[in-house]
GROMACS .gro file of N, CA and C in nm:
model
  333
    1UNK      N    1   6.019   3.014  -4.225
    1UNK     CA    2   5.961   3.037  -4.094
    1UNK      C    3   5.872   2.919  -4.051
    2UNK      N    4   5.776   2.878  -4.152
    2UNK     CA    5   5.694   2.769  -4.131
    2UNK      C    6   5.780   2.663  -4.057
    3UNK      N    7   5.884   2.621  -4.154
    3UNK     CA    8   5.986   2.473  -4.099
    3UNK      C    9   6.035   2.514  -3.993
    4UNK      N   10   6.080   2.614  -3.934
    4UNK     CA   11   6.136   2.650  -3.769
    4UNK      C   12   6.034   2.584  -3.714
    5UNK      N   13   5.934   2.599  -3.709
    5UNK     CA   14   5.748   2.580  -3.619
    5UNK      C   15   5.730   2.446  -3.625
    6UNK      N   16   5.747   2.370  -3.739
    6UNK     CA   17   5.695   2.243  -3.780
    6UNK      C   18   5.811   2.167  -3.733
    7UNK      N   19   5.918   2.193  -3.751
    7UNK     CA   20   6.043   2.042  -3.662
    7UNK      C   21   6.049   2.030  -3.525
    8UNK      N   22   6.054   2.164  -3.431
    8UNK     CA   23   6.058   2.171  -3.267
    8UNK      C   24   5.889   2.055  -3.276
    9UNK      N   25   5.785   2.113  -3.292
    9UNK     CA   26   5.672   2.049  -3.285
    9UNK      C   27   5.625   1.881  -3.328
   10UNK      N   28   5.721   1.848  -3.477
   10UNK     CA   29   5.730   1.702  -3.514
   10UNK      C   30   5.812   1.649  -3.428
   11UNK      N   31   5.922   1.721  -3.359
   11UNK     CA   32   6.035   1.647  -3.284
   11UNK      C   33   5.972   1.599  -3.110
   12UNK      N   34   5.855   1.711  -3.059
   12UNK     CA   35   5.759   1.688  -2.962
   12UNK      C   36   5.687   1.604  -2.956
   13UNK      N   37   5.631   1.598  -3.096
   13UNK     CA   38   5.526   1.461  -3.131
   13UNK      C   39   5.601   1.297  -3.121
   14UNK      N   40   5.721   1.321  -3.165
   14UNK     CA   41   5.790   1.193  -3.133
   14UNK      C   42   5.832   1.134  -3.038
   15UNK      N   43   5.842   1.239  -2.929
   15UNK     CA   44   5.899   1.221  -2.815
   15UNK      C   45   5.777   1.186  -2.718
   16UNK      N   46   5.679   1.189  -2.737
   16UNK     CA   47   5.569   1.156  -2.641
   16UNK      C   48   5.480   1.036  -2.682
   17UNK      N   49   5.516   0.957  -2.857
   17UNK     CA   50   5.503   0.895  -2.869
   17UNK      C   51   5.538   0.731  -2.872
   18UNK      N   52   5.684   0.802  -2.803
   18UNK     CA   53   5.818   0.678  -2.849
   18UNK      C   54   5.744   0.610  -2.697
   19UNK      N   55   5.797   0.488  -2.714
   19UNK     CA   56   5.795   0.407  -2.571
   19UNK      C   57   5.898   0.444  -2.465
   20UNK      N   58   5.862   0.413  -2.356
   20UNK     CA   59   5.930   0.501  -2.243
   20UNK      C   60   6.039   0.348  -2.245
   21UNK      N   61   6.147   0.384  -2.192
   21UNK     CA   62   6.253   0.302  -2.130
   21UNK      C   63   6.225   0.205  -2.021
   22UNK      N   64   6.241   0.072  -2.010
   22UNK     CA   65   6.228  -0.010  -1.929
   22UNK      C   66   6.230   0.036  -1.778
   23UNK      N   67   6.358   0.109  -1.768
   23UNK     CA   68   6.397   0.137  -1.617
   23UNK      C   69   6.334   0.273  -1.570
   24UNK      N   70   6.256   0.359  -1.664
   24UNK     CA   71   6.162   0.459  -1.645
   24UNK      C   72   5.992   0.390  -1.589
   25UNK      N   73   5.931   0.271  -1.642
   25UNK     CA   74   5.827   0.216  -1.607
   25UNK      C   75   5.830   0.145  -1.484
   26UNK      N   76   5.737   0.137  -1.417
   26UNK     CA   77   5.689   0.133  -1.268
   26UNK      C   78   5.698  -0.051  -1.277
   27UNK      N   79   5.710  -0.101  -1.230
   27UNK     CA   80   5.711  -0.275  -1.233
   27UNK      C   81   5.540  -0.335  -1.251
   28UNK      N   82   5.566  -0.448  -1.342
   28UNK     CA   83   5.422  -0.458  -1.396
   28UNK      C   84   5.380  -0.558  -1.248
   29UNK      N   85   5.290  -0.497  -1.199
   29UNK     CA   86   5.190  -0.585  -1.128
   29UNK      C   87   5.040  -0.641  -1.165
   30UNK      N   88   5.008  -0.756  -1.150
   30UNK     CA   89   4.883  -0.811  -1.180
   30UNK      C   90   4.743  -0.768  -1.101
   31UNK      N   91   4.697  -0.663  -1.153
   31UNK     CA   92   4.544  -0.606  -1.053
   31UNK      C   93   4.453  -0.706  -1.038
   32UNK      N   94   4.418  -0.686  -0.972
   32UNK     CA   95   4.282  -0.808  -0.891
   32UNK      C   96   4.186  -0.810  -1.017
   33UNK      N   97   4.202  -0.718  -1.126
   33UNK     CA   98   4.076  -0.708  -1.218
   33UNK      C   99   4.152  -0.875  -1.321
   34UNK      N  100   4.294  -0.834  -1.319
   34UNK     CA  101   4.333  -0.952  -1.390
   34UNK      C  102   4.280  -1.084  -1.380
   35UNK      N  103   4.340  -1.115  -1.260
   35UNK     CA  104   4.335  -1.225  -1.212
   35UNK      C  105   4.202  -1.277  -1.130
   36UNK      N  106   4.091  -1.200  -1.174
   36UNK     CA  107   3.941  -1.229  -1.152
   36UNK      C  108   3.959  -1.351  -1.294
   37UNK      N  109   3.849  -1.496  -1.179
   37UNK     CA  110   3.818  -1.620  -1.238
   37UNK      C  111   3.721  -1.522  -1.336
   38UNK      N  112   3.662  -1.540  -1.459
   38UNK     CA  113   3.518  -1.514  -1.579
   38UNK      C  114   3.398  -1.552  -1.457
   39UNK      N  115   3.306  -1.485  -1.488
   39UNK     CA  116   3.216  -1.484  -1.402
   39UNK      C  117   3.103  -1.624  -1.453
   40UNK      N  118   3.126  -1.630  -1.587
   40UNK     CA  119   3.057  -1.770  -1.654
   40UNK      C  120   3.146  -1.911  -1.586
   41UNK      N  121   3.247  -1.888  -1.520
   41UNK     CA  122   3.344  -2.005  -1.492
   41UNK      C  123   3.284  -2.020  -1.333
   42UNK      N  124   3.259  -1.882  -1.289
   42UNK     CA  125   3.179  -1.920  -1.126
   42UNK      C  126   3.088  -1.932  -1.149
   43UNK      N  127   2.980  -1.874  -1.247
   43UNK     CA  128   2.858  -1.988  -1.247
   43UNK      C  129   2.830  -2.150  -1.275
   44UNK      N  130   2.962  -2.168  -1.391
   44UNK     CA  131   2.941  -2.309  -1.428
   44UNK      C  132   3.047  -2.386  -1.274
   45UNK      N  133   3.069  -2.308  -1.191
   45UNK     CA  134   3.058  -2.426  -1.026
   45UNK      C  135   3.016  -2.436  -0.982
   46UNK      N  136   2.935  -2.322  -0.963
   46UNK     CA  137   2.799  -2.349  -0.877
   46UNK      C  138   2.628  -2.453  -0.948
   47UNK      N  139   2.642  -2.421  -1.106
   47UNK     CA  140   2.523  -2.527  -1.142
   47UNK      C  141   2.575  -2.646  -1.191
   48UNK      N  142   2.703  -2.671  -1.150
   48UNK     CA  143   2.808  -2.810  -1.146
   48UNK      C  144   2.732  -2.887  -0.990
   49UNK      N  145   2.734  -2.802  -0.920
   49UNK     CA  146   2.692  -2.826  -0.770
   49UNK      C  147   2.561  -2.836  -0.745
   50UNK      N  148   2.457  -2.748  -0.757
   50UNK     CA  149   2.354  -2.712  -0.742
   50UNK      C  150   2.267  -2.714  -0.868
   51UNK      N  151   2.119  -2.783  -0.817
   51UNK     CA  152   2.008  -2.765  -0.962
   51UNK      C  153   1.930  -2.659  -0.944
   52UNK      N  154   1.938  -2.573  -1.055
   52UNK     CA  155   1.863  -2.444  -1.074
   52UNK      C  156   1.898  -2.382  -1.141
   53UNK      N  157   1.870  -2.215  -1.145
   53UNK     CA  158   1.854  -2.106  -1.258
   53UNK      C  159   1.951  -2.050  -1.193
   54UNK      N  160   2.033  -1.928  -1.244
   54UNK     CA  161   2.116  -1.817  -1.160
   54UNK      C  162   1.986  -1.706  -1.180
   55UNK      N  163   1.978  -1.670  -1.145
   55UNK     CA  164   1.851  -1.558  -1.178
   55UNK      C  165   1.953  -1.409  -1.100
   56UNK      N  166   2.031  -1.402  -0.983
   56UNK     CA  167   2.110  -1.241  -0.991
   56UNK      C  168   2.256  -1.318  -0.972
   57UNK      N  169   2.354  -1.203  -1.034
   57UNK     CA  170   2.519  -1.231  -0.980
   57UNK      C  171   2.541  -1.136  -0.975
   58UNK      N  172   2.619  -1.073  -0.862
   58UNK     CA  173   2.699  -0.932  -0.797
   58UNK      C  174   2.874  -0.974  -0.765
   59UNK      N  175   2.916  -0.854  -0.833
   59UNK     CA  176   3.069  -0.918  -0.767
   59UNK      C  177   3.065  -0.867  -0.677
   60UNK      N  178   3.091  -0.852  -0.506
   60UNK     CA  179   3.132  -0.826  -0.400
   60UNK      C  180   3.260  -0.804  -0.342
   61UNK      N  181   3.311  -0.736  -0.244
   61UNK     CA  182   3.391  -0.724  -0.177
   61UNK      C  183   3.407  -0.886  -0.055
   62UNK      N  184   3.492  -0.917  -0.034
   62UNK     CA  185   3.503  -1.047   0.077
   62UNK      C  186   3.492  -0.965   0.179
   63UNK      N  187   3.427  -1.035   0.293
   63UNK     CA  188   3.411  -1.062   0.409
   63UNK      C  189   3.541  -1.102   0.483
   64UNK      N  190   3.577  -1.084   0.597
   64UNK     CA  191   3.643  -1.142   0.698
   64UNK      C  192   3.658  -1.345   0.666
   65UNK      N  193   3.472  -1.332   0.722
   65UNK     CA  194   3.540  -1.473   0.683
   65UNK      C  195   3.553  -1.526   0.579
   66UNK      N  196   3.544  -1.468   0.453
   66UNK     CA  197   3.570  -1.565   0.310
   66UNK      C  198   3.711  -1.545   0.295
   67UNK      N  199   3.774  -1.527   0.333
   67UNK     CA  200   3.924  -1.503   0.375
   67UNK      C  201   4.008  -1.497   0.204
   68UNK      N  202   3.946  -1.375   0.141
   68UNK     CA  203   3.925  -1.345   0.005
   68UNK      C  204   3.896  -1.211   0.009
   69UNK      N  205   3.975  -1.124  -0.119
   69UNK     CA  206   3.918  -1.012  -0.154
   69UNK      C  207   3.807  -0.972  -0.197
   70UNK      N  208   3.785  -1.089  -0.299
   70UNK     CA  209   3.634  -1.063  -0.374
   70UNK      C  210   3.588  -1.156  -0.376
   71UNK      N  211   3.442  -1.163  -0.415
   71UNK     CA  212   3.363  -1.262  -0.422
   71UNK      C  213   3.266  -1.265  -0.532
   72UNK      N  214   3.221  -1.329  -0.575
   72UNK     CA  215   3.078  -1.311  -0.709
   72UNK      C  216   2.947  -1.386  -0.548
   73UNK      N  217   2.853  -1.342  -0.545
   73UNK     CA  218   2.704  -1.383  -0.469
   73UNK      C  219   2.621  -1.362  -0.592
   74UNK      N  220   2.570  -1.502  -0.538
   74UNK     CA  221   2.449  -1.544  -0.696
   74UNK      C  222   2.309  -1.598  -0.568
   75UNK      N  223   2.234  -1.583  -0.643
   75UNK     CA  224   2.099  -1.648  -0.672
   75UNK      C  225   2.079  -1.734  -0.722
   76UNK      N  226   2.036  -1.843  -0.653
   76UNK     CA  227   1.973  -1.928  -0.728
   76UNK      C  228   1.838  -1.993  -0.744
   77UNK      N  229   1.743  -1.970  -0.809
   77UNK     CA  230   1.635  -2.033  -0.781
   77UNK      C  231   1.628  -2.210  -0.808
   78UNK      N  232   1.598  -2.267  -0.718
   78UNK     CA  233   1.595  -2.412  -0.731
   78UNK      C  234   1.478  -2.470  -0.826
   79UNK      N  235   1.461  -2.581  -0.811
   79UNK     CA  236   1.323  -2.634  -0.871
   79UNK      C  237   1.223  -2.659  -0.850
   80UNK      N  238   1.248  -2.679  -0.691
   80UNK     CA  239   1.102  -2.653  -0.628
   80UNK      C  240   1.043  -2.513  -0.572
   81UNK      N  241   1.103  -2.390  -0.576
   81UNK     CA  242   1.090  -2.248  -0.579
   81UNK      C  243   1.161  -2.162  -0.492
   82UNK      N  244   1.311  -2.271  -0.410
   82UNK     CA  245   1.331  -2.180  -0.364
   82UNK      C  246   1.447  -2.116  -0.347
   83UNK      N  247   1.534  -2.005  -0.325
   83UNK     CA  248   1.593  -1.914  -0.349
   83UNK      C  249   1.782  -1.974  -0.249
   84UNK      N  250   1.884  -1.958  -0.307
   84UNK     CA  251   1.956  -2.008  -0.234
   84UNK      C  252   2.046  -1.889  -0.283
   85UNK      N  253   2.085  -1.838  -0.150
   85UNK     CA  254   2.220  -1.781  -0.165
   85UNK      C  255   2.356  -1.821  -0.177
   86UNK      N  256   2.455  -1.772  -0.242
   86UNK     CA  257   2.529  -1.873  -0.311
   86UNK      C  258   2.707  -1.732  -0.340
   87UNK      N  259   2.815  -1.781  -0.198
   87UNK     CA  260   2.933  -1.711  -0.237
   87UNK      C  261   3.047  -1.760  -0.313
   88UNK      N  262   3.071  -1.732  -0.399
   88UNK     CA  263   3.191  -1.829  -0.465
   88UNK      C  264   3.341  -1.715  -0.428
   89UNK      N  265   3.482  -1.794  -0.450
   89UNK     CA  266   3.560  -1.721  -0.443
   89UNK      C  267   3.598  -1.661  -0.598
   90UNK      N  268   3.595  -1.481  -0.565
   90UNK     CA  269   3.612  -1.453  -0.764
   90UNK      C  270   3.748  -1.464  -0.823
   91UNK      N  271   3.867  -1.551  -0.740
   91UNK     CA  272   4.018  -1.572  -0.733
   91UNK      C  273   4.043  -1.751  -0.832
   92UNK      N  274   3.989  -1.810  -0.732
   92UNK     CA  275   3.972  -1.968  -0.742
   92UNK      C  276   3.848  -2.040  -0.800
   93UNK      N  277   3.763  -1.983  -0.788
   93UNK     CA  278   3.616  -2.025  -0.815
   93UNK      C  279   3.495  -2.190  -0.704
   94UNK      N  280   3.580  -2.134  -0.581
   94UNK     CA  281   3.552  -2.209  -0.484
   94UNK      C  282   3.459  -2.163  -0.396
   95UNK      N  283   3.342  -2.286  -0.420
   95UNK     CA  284   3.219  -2.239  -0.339
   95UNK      C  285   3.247  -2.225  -0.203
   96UNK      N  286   3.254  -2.111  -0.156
   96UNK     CA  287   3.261  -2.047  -0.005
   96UNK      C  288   3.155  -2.049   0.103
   97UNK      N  289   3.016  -2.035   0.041
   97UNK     CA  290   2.885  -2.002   0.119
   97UNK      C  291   2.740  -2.029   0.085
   98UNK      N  292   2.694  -2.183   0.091
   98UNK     CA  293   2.535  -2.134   0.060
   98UNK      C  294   2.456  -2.146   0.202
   99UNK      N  295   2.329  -2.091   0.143
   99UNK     CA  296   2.231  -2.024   0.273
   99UNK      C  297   2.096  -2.025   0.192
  100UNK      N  298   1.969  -2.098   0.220
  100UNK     CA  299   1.863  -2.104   0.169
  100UNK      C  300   1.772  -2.203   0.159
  101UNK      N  301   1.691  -2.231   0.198
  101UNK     CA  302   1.558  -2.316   0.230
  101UNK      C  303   1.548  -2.429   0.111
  102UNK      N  304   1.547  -2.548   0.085
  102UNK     CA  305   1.568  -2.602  -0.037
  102UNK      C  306   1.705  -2.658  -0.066
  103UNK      N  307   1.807  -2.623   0.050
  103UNK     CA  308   1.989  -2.664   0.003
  103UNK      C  309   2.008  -2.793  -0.053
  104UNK      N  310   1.917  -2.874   0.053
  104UNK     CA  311   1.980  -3.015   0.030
  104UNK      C  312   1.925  -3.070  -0.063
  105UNK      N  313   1.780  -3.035  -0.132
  105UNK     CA  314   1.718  -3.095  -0.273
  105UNK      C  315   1.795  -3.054  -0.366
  106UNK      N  316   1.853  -2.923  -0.395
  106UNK     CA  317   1.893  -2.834  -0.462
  106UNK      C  318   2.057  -2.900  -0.560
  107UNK      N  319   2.123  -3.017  -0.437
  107UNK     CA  320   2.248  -3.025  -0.458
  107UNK      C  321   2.223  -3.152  -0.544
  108UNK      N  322   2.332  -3.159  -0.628
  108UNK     CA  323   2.348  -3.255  -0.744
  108UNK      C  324   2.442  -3.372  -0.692
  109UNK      N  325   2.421  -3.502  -0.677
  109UNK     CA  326   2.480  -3.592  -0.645
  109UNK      C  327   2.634  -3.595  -0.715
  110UNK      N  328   2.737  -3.611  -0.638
  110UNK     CA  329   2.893  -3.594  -0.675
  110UNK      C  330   2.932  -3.744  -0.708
  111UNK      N  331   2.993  -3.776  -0.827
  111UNK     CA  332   3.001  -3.945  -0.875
  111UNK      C  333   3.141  -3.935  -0.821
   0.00000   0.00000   0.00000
């Protein structure tokens, strides 16, 4: 009686464990979580660019005009104290947007 109970049930267990068939799975697409740049790779463009601290980073939704899904917005505090806002693209890692009192001390001469 036991083995009637135990094969339908081992034969269940196998069947939900096996891998599904190629032409049963949905087509692999790449989610935006994938193909997000490392968030250490958008900071090291922006203090490639700019002298200072990151002191906040938020990933964001894009704007209209960053003509982008997402975005990382950082903080930066400069060296003389002051605060620069800072959009990178979170796709490419292309500085999109700064905004903040201090910009032009702030930027690192390009050789």
């Amino acid at each position: 009686m036991k083995r009637l109970i135990v094969m339908p049930v081992l034969a269940l267990a196998l069947m939900l464990t096996a891998p599904m068939p190629a032409w049963a799975q949905a087509p692999a697409e790449e989610s935006a979580q994938d193909a997000l740049l490392p968030i250490t790779g958008a900071m090291a463009a922006v203090t490639a660019r700019f002298d200072g601290q990151i002191v906040a980073a938020e990933l964001q939704p894009g704007r209209p005009e960053d003509m982008t899904d997402i975005v990382y917005a950082f903080r930066l505090l400069t060296a003389r104290g002051d605060i620069l806002a800072l959009r990178v693209d979170a796709m490419s890692g292309q500085i999109l947007e700064v905004d903040g009192r201090g910009l032009v001390d702030a930027r690192r001469r390009q050789n």
